[in-house]
Short mmCIF file of C-alpha atoms in Angstrom, two decimals:
data_model
loop_
_atom_site.label_atom_id
_atom_site.label_comp_id
_atom_site.label_asym_id
_atom_site.label_seq_id
_atom_site.Cartn_x
_atom_site.Cartn_y
_atom_site.Cartn_z
CA UNK A 1 1.36 -12.19 -4.39
CA UNK A 2 1.60 -12.66 -0.65
CA UNK A 3 1.78 -16.44 -1.03
CA UNK A 4 5.15 -16.03 -2.79
CA UNK A 5 6.61 -14.00 0.08
CA UNK A 6 8.68 -16.15 2.45
CA UNK A 7 8.47 -15.77 6.23
CA UNK A 8 10.54 -12.72 7.25
CA UNK A 9 10.44 -11.62 3.60
CA UNK A 10 10.15 -7.95 2.70
CA UNK A 11 8.00 -6.34 0.03
CA UNK A 12 8.21 -2.61 -0.77
CA UNK A 13 5.70 -0.41 -2.61
CA UNK A 14 6.56 3.06 -3.88
CA UNK A 15 4.30 6.16 -4.15
CA UNK A 16 2.46 5.18 -0.96
CA UNK A 17 1.90 8.82 0.02
CA UNK A 18 1.29 10.17 -3.48
CA UNK A 19 -2.10 11.72 -3.91
CA UNK A 20 -4.05 14.23 -5.87
CA UNK A 21 -3.95 17.89 -4.84
CA UNK A 22 -7.74 17.90 -5.27
CA UNK A 23 -9.91 16.68 -2.40
CA UNK A 24 -12.03 13.56 -2.79
CA UNK A 25 -15.64 14.18 -3.56
CA UNK A 26 -18.62 13.13 -5.65
CA UNK A 27 -17.61 15.33 -8.60
CA UNK A 28 -14.03 14.05 -8.87
CA UNK A 29 -13.28 10.82 -10.71
CA UNK A 30 -10.51 8.96 -8.84
CA UNK A 31 -7.26 8.31 -10.65
CA UNK A 32 -6.76 4.55 -11.29
CA UNK A 33 -3.21 4.70 -9.93
CA UNK A 34 -4.34 6.43 -6.76
CA UNK A 35 -7.12 3.88 -6.32
CA UNK A 36 -4.62 1.02 -6.71
CA UNK A 37 -2.28 2.52 -4.09
CA UNK A 38 -5.16 2.92 -1.64
CA UNK A 39 -6.19 -0.71 -2.22
CA UNK A 40 -2.63 -1.98 -1.60
CA UNK A 41 -2.41 0.04 1.62
CA UNK A 42 -5.77 -1.33 2.77
CA UNK A 43 -4.76 -4.93 2.01
CA UNK A 44 -1.43 -4.60 3.83
CA UNK A 45 -3.12 -2.96 6.83
CA UNK A 46 -5.78 -5.70 7.10
CA UNK A 47 -3.38 -8.65 6.71
CA UNK A 48 -2.34 -9.76 10.20
CA UNK A 49 0.64 -11.74 8.86
CA UNK A 50 2.30 -8.53 7.63
CA UNK A 51 4.04 -5.88 9.71
CA UNK A 52 3.82 -2.58 7.82
CA UNK A 53 6.13 0.42 7.89
CA UNK A 54 5.47 3.68 6.02
CA UNK A 55 8.63 5.63 5.22
CA UNK A 56 8.29 9.31 4.23
CA UNK A 57 10.99 9.11 1.56
CA UNK A 58 10.23 10.82 -1.74
CA UNK A 59 6.58 10.08 -2.51
CA UNK A 60 6.46 7.45 0.21
CA UNK A 61 7.59 3.85 0.60
CA UNK A 62 5.38 1.22 2.16
CA UNK A 63 7.41 -1.72 3.42
CA UNK A 64 5.78 -4.89 4.75
CA UNK A 65 7.54 -7.79 6.46
CA UNK A 66 5.83 -11.17 6.61
CA UNK A 67 5.91 -12.52 10.15
#
């Protein structure tokens, strides 16, 4: 939870760039893990108290620093 993260604290999420090889569409049911990753990315992007950094390491690391 963001409320537990201290100022200048760092949180890291893995698999930030992982995705399905199939394109999104009305006939494809989204994977719950993929949906969760997209939601985390959206929340980090919208939170103005976090500075985000996406690192292309492995399947992707999303790091966010609380300002």
